PDB file of C-alpha atoms in Angstrom:
ATOM      1  CA  UNK A1396      -2.915 113.295  82.921  1.00 49.00           C
ATOM      2  CA  UNK A1397      -0.192 110.768  82.168  1.00 50.00           C
ATOM      3  CA  UNK A1398      -2.662 107.984  81.333  1.00 51.00           C
ATOM      4  CA  UNK A1399      -4.473 110.017  78.666  1.00 51.00           C
ATOM      5  CA  UNK A1400      -1.365 111.480  77.106  1.00 51.00           C
ATOM      6  CA  UNK A1401      -0.100 109.995  73.911  1.00 50.00           C
ATOM      7  CA  UNK A1402       3.072 107.940  74.271  1.00 52.00           C
ATOM      8  CA  UNK A1403       6.247 109.833  73.476  1.00 53.00           C
ATOM      9  CA  UNK A1404       8.222 108.906  70.462  1.00 51.00           C
ATOM     10  CA  UNK A1405      11.396 106.981  71.153  1.00 53.00           C
ATOM     11  CA  UNK A1406      13.567 109.463  69.238  1.00 56.00           C
ATOM     12  CA  UNK A1407      12.681 112.407  71.520  1.00 59.00           C
ATOM     13  CA  UNK A1408      13.140 110.209  74.576  1.00 61.00           C
ATOM     14  CA  UNK A1409      16.584 109.116  73.372  1.00 64.00           C
ATOM     15  CA  UNK A1410      17.688 112.689  72.716  1.00 63.00           C
ATOM     16  CA  UNK A1411      16.500 113.709  76.177  1.00 63.00           C
ATOM     17  CA  UNK A1412      18.471 110.859  77.752  1.00 64.00           C
ATOM     18  CA  UNK A1413      21.551 111.778  75.710  1.00 64.00           C
ATOM     19  CA  UNK A1414      21.243 115.423  76.801  1.00 60.00           C
ATOM     20  CA  UNK A1415      20.927 114.387  80.452  1.00 62.00           C
ATOM     21  CA  UNK A1416      23.995 112.155  80.060  1.00 56.00           C
ATOM     22  CA  UNK A1417      26.042 115.019  78.576  1.00 57.00           C
ATOM     23  CA  UNK A1418      24.999 117.329  81.421  1.00 58.00           C
ATOM     24  CA  UNK A1419      25.905 114.618  83.952  1.00 56.00           C
ATOM     25  CA  UNK A1420      29.336 114.071  82.391  1.00 52.00           C
ATOM     26  CA  UNK A1421      30.013 117.820  82.313  1.00 50.00           C
ATOM     27  CA  UNK A1422      28.978 118.247  85.946  1.00 46.00           C
ATOM     28  CA  UNK A1423      31.177 115.383  87.118  1.00 43.00           C
ATOM     29  CA  UNK A1424      34.110 116.785  85.197  1.00 44.00           C
ATOM     30  CA  UNK A1425      33.726 120.282  86.684  1.00 44.00           C
ATOM     31  CA  UNK A1426      32.631 119.022  90.113  1.00 43.00           C
ATOM     32  CA  UNK A1427      36.003 117.411  90.795  1.00 46.00           C
ATOM     33  CA  UNK A1428      37.245 120.786  92.073  1.00 45.00           C
ATOM     34  CA  UNK A1429      34.492 122.619  93.941  1.00 63.00           C
ATOM     35  CA  UNK A1430      36.369 125.691  95.128  1.00 75.00           C
ATOM     36  CA  UNK A1431      39.410 127.213  93.473  1.00 87.00           C
ATOM     37  CA  UNK A1432      40.662 129.007  96.617  1.00 91.00           C
ATOM     38  CA  UNK A1433      40.306 127.659 100.168  1.00 91.00           C
ATOM     39  CA  UNK A1434      41.622 128.994 103.465  1.00 92.00           C
ATOM     40  CA  UNK A1435      42.404 126.613 106.322  1.00 92.00           C
ATOM     41  CA  UNK A1436      44.678 125.710 109.222  1.00 92.00           C
ATOM     42  CA  UNK A1437      47.641 123.321 108.942  1.00 94.00           C
ATOM     43  CA  UNK A1438      47.198 120.309 111.246  1.00 93.00           C
ATOM     44  CA  UNK A1439      50.040 118.100 110.034  1.00 93.00           C
ATOM     45  CA  UNK A1440      53.325 118.270 108.122  1.00 93.00           C
ATOM     46  CA  UNK A1441      54.781 114.791 108.632  1.00 93.00           C
ATOM     47  CA  UNK A1442      54.625 113.874 104.942  1.00 93.00           C
ATOM     48  CA  UNK A1443      57.307 115.067 102.560  1.00 94.00           C
ATOM     49  CA  UNK A1444      56.296 118.214 100.646  1.00 94.00           C
ATOM     50  CA  UNK A1445      52.679 117.783 101.778  1.00 95.00           C
ATOM     51  CA  UNK A1446      50.652 119.674 104.363  1.00 95.00           C
ATOM     52  CA  UNK A1447      47.463 118.386 105.947  1.00 95.00           C
ATOM     53  CA  UNK A1448      45.006 121.309 106.129  1.00 95.00           C
ATOM     54  CA  UNK A1449      41.666 121.446 107.973  1.00 95.00           C
ATOM     55  CA  UNK A1450      39.013 123.741 106.505  1.00 93.00           C
ATOM     56  CA  UNK A1451      36.075 124.707 108.722  1.00 92.00           C
ATOM     57  CA  UNK A1452      32.899 126.228 107.335  1.00 91.00           C
ATOM     58  CA  UNK A1453      29.497 127.046 108.785  1.00 92.00           C
ATOM     59  CA  UNK A1454      26.483 125.079 107.556  1.00 92.00           C
ATOM     60  CA  UNK A1455      22.896 126.040 108.349  1.00 94.00           C
ATOM     61  CA  UNK A1456      20.554 123.352 109.630  1.00 92.00           C
ATOM     62  CA  UNK A1457      17.324 124.339 107.886  1.00 93.00           C
ATOM     63  CA  UNK A1458      15.112 122.624 110.482  1.00 94.00           C
ATOM     64  CA  UNK A1459      16.734 124.007 113.626  1.00 93.00           C
ATOM     65  CA  UNK A1460      17.868 127.273 111.958  1.00 93.00           C
ATOM     66  CA  UNK A1461      21.231 126.937 113.652  1.00 94.00           C
ATOM     67  CA  UNK A1462      24.724 127.049 112.190  1.00 94.00           C
ATOM     68  CA  UNK A1463      27.131 124.169 112.753  1.00 94.00           C
ATOM     69  CA  UNK A1464      30.819 123.810 111.993  1.00 94.00           C
ATOM     70  CA  UNK A1465      31.565 121.388 109.182  1.00 94.00           C
ATOM     71  CA  UNK A1466      35.181 120.360 108.822  1.00 95.00           C
ATOM     72  CA  UNK A1467      36.999 118.848 105.888  1.00 94.00           C
ATOM     73  CA  UNK A1468      40.626 117.826 105.605  1.00 95.00           C
ATOM     74  CA  UNK A1469      42.675 118.481 102.468  1.00 95.00           C
ATOM     75  CA  UNK A1470      46.168 117.414 101.506  1.00 96.00           C
ATOM     76  CA  UNK A1471      48.099 120.240  99.854  1.00 95.00           C
ATOM     77  CA  UNK A1472      51.427 120.266  98.035  1.00 95.00           C
ATOM     78  CA  UNK A1473      54.001 122.360  99.930  1.00 94.00           C
ATOM     79  CA  UNK A1474      57.052 122.491  97.658  1.00 91.00           C
ATOM     80  CA  UNK A1475      59.398 124.414  99.985  1.00 92.00           C
ATOM     81  CA  UNK A1476      58.118 122.668 103.139  1.00 90.00           C
ATOM     82  CA  UNK A1477      57.650 126.066 104.786  1.00 92.00           C
ATOM     83  CA  UNK A1478      54.378 125.272 106.617  1.00 92.00           C
ATOM     84  CA  UNK A1479      54.297 124.413 110.300  1.00 90.00           C
ATOM     85  CA  UNK A1480      51.428 123.110 112.417  1.00 91.00           C
ATOM     86  CA  UNK A1481      49.113 125.989 113.304  1.00 88.00           C
ATOM     87  CA  UNK A1482      49.732 128.165 110.236  1.00 88.00           C
ATOM     88  CA  UNK A1483      46.718 129.604 108.426  1.00 90.00           C
ATOM     89  CA  UNK A1484      47.249 129.000 104.702  1.00 93.00           C
ATOM     90  CA  UNK A1485      45.559 129.776 101.409  1.00 93.00           C
ATOM     91  CA  UNK A1486      45.110 126.733  99.157  1.00 94.00           C
ATOM     92  CA  UNK A1487      44.827 126.851  95.384  1.00 93.00           C
ATOM     93  CA  UNK A1488      43.111 124.026  93.535  1.00 93.00           C
ATOM     94  CA  UNK A1489      45.310 122.249  91.004  1.00 92.00           C
ATOM     95  CA  UNK A1490      43.981 121.711  87.481  1.00 90.00           C
ATOM     96  CA  UNK A1491      44.678 117.987  87.891  1.00 91.00           C
ATOM     97  CA  UNK A1492      45.561 116.016  90.982  1.00 88.00           C
ATOM     98  CA  UNK A1493      49.221 115.392  91.776  1.00 93.00           C
ATOM     99  CA  UNK A1494      48.635 112.116  93.613  1.00 93.00           C
ATOM    100  CA  UNK A1495      45.660 110.102  94.804  1.00 93.00           C
ATOM    101  CA  UNK A1496      44.938 112.508  97.687  1.00 93.00           C
ATOM    102  CA  UNK A1497      46.761 115.758  96.813  1.00 93.00           C
ATOM    103  CA  UNK A1498      44.475 118.054  94.812  1.00 92.00           C
ATOM    104  CA  UNK A1499      45.602 121.487  96.112  1.00 94.00           C
ATOM    105  CA  UNK A1500      48.797 123.445  96.610  1.00 94.00           C
ATOM    106  CA  UNK A1501      49.768 126.002  99.233  1.00 94.00           C
ATOM    107  CA  UNK A1502      49.554 129.383  97.513  1.00 93.00           C
ATOM    108  CA  UNK A1503      50.380 131.573 100.502  1.00 92.00           C
ATOM    109  CA  UNK A1504      50.845 131.463 104.262  1.00 91.00           C
ATOM    110  CA  UNK A1505      48.320 134.013 105.516  1.00 87.00           C
ATOM    111  CA  UNK A1506      49.250 133.898 109.229  1.00 82.00           C
ATOM    112  CA  UNK A1507      52.473 132.292 110.400  1.00 84.00           C
ATOM    113  CA  UNK A1508      52.075 130.690 113.826  1.00 80.00           C
ATOM    114  CA  UNK A1509      53.935 132.471 116.616  1.00 71.00           C
ATOM    115  CA  UNK A1510      54.585 135.572 114.553  1.00 70.00           C
ATOM    116  CA  UNK A1511      51.695 137.731 115.780  1.00 71.00           C
ATOM    117  CA  UNK A1512      52.575 141.240 116.988  1.00 74.00           C
ATOM    118  CA  UNK A1513      50.457 143.109 119.554  1.00 75.00           C
ATOM    119  CA  UNK A1514      49.425 146.492 118.041  1.00 72.00           C
ATOM    120  CA  UNK A1515      49.826 148.411 121.330  1.00 76.00           C
ATOM    121  CA  UNK A1516      53.067 147.036 122.733  1.00 77.00           C
ATOM    122  CA  UNK A1517      54.643 146.116 119.379  1.00 76.00           C
ATOM    123  CA  UNK A1518      55.822 142.823 120.931  1.00 77.00           C
ATOM    124  CA  UNK A1519      55.332 139.229 119.741  1.00 76.00           C
ATOM    125  CA  UNK A1520      52.470 137.462 121.528  1.00 74.00           C
ATOM    126  CA  UNK A1521      50.369 134.296 121.552  1.00 69.00           C
ATOM    127  CA  UNK A1522      46.864 134.998 122.836  1.00 65.00           C
ATOM    128  CA  UNK A1523      47.328 136.937 126.066  1.00 67.00           C
ATOM    129  CA  UNK A1524      50.879 135.647 126.621  1.00 72.00           C
ATOM    130  CA  UNK A1525      53.800 137.832 125.536  1.00 71.00           C
ATOM    131  CA  UNK A1526      56.972 136.200 124.204  1.00 70.00           C
ATOM    132  CA  UNK A1527      59.123 139.259 124.874  1.00 70.00           C
ATOM    133  CA  UNK A1528      59.129 140.933 128.311  1.00 70.00           C
ATOM    134  CA  UNK A1529      56.989 144.074 128.640  1.00 64.00           C
ATOM    135  CA  UNK A1530      59.367 145.890 131.009  1.00 62.00           C
ATOM    136  CA  UNK A1531      61.889 147.133 128.467  1.00 50.00           C
ATOM    137  CA  UNK A1532      59.805 149.693 126.530  1.00 51.00           C
ATOM    138  CA  UNK A1533      61.408 152.386 124.459  1.00 52.00           C
ATOM    139  CA  UNK A1534      61.416 155.776 126.195  1.00 51.00           C
ATOM    140  CA  UNK A1535      59.463 157.408 123.360  1.00 52.00           C
ATOM    141  CA  UNK A1536      56.604 154.890 123.686  1.00 56.00           C
ATOM    142  CA  UNK A1537      55.738 155.623 127.335  1.00 60.00           C
ATOM    143  CA  UNK A1538      53.863 153.230 129.575  1.00 65.00           C
ATOM    144  CA  UNK A1539      50.968 150.912 128.792  1.00 65.00           C
ATOM    145  CA  UNK A1540      48.566 153.102 130.785  1.00 70.00           C
ATOM    146  CA  UNK A1541      49.444 156.092 128.606  1.00 73.00           C
ATOM    147  CA  UNK A1542      48.863 153.984 125.496  1.00 69.00           C
ATOM    148  CA  UNK A1543      45.403 152.867 126.704  1.00 69.00           C
ATOM    149  CA  UNK A1544      44.445 156.444 127.698  1.00 71.00           C
ATOM    150  CA  UNK A1545      45.512 157.641 124.266  1.00 72.00           C
ATOM    151  CA  UNK A1546      43.330 154.965 122.642  1.00 71.00           C
ATOM    152  CA  UNK A1547      40.345 155.937 124.829  1.00 68.00           C
ATOM    153  CA  UNK A1548      40.798 159.649 123.976  1.00 65.00           C
ATOM    154  CA  UNK A1549      41.042 158.856 120.259  1.00 64.00           C
ATOM    155  CA  UNK A1550      37.929 156.660 120.439  1.00 61.00           C
ATOM    156  CA  UNK A1551      35.893 159.307 122.296  1.00 64.00           C
ATOM    157  CA  UNK A1552      37.053 162.008 119.851  1.00 64.00           C
ATOM    158  CA  UNK A1553      36.057 159.923 116.846  1.00 62.00           C
ATOM    159  CA  UNK A1554      32.650 159.167 118.426  1.00 61.00           C
ATOM    160  CA  UNK A1555      31.977 162.884 119.104  1.00 63.00           C
ATOM    161  CA  UNK A1556      33.103 163.787 115.559  1.00 63.00           C
ATOM    162  CA  UNK A1557      30.824 161.099 114.139  1.00 60.00           C
ATOM    163  CA  UNK A1558      27.829 162.392 116.139  1.00 59.00           C
ATOM    164  CA  UNK A1559      28.543 165.977 115.049  1.00 62.00           C
ATOM    165  CA  UNK A1560      28.760 164.980 111.382  1.00 63.00           C
ATOM    166  CA  UNK A1561      25.471 163.040 111.476  1.00 62.00           C
ATOM    167  CA  UNK A1562      23.545 165.979 113.070  1.00 58.00           C
TER     168      UNK A1562
END
């Protein structure tokens, strides 16, 4: 028990405190940049050469056992000012901060907003809305119904081949 134990010598206590202080200083130095690479969505580009990026991650509530979205906003250096609102970008942590708030830089634009191509029609789209009209298909592509039937046939063939290979 702590009452019966002999008092510790002051020299061992001082070395323990010094060791804890060194560990604390090292952790604060390395904890300034938690993640080296972060992926997020651009929510603002009004500042010069700076993009405001929102990063969303899932956090588990240990009591309710339910995941919740936790959002954090970062300011990232965008040298060429090529980001627009809605882009999905990859951020790289800087070794030292550029300004008071800017600690990351835009390494790559993963998905450019408005530049998504539908794999079936090969046309630019946004959600279910097509930017280009669907009526002017190339003659070698055929109609949309033929494309969907071809996909269904390919899917059923791959399922039957998979079942045959597992048996």
